Amino acid sequence: MWARVKGETENALLGLPFNAAYMFRPGAIQPLHGIKSKTRLYRAAYVVMSPMWPVLRTLFPRSVITTEQVGRAMLAVAKRGADKKLIENTDIAQLAA
């Protein structure tokens, strides 16, 4: 259901008369710099996952990004735009670099 709702929302946004609209589709996001989720379950999961982030980044380098990378990529897209409308995890990492 989550994917269906996200897809419908993305299609609705792309259908609006904006000059540009970009859909970010991050994978696993490692929180940095004290960022905490408002959702209690996610906060607990991040505490449990914290020692595993280096392992996950090594095993799945294309699937794990950081909150800093997401922010930098969003700023880059806001300043310069992007070639794609749907921005996946690997695109986020490239835009953040």
Coordinates of N, CA and C in Angstrom, one line a residue, residues 2 6 23-31 42 46 49 53 56-57 60-67 69-70 87-93:
W2 N 2.0 1.2 0.8 CA 2.8 2.4 0.9 C 3.4 2.8 -0.5
K6 N 2.7 6.3 -2.5 CA 3.8 7.1 -2.9 C 3.8 7.3 -4.4
M23 N 11.3 13.8 -7.7 CA 10.9 12.9 -6.7 C 12.1 12.1 -6.1
F24 N 12.4 12.3 -4.9 CA 13.5 11.6 -4.3 C 13.0 10.2 -3.7
R25 N 13.8 9.2 -4.1 CA 13.5 7.8 -3.6 C 14.7 7.3 -2.9
P26 N 15.0 7.7 -1.7 CA 16.2 7.2 -1.0 C 15.9 5.7 -0.5
G27 N 17.0 5.0 -0.3 CA 17.0 3.7 0.3 C 17.1 3.8 1.8
A28 N 18.0 3.1 2.4 CA 18.3 3.2 3.8 C 19.0 4.5 4.1
I29 N 18.5 5.3 5.0 CA 19.1 6.6 5.4 C 19.8 6.5 6.7
Q30 N 21.1 6.7 6.8 CA 21.8 6.7 8.1 C 21.7 8.1 8.7
P31 N 21.1 8.3 9.8 CA 21.0 9.6 10.4 C 22.3 10.1 11.0
Y42 N 11.1 4.0 14.8 CA 12.3 4.3 14.0 C 13.4 4.7 14.9
Y46 N 17.0 2.8 14.8 CA 18.2 3.5 14.6 C 19.2 3.2 15.7
M49 N 20.4 -0.3 15.0 CA 21.2 -0.3 13.8 C 22.5 0.4 13.8
W53 N 25.7 0.3 10.7 CA 25.8 1.1 9.5 C 27.1 0.9 8.7
L56 N 26.7 -2.3 6.7 CA 25.7 -2.1 5.7 C 26.2 -1.3 4.5
R57 N 26.9 -0.2 4.9 CA 27.5 0.7 3.8 C 28.6 -0.1 3.0
F60 N 26.3 -3.0 1.0 CA 25.3 -2.4 0.1 C 25.6 -0.9 -0.1
P61 N 26.7 -0.6 -0.8 CA 27.1 0.8 -0.9 C 26.1 1.6 -1.8
R62 N 25.4 1.0 -2.6 CA 24.4 1.7 -3.5 C 23.1 1.9 -2.8
S63 N 22.9 1.3 -1.6 CA 21.6 1.3 -1.0 C 21.5 2.2 0.3
V64 N 22.7 2.5 0.8 CA 22.7 3.3 2.1 C 23.3 4.6 1.8
I65 N 22.6 5.7 2.2 CA 23.1 7.0 2.2 C 22.9 7.7 3.5
T66 N 23.4 8.9 3.7 CA 23.3 9.6 5.0 C 22.3 10.8 4.8
T67 N 21.9 11.2 6.0 CA 21.0 12.4 6.0 C 21.7 13.6 5.3
Q69 N 23.9 13.5 2.9 CA 23.9 13.3 1.4 C 22.5 13.7 0.9
V70 N 21.5 13.3 1.6 CA 20.1 13.7 1.1 C 20.0 15.2 1.0
I87 N 14.6 10.6 -8.7 CA 16.0 10.5 -8.2 C 16.2 9.4 -7.2
E88 N 16.8 8.4 -7.6 CA 17.1 7.2 -6.8 C 18.3 7.3 -5.9
N89 N 18.6 6.3 -5.1 CA 19.7 6.4 -4.2 C 21.0 6.7 -4.8
T90 N 21.3 6.0 -5.9 CA 22.6 6.3 -6.5 C 22.7 7.7 -7.1
D91 N 21.6 8.2 -7.6 CA 21.5 9.6 -8.1 C 21.7 10.6 -6.9
I92 N 21.1 10.3 -5.8 CA 21.3 11.1 -4.6 C 22.8 11.2 -4.2
A93 N 23.4 10.1 -4.2 CA 24.9 10.0 -3.8 C 25.7 10.8 -4.8

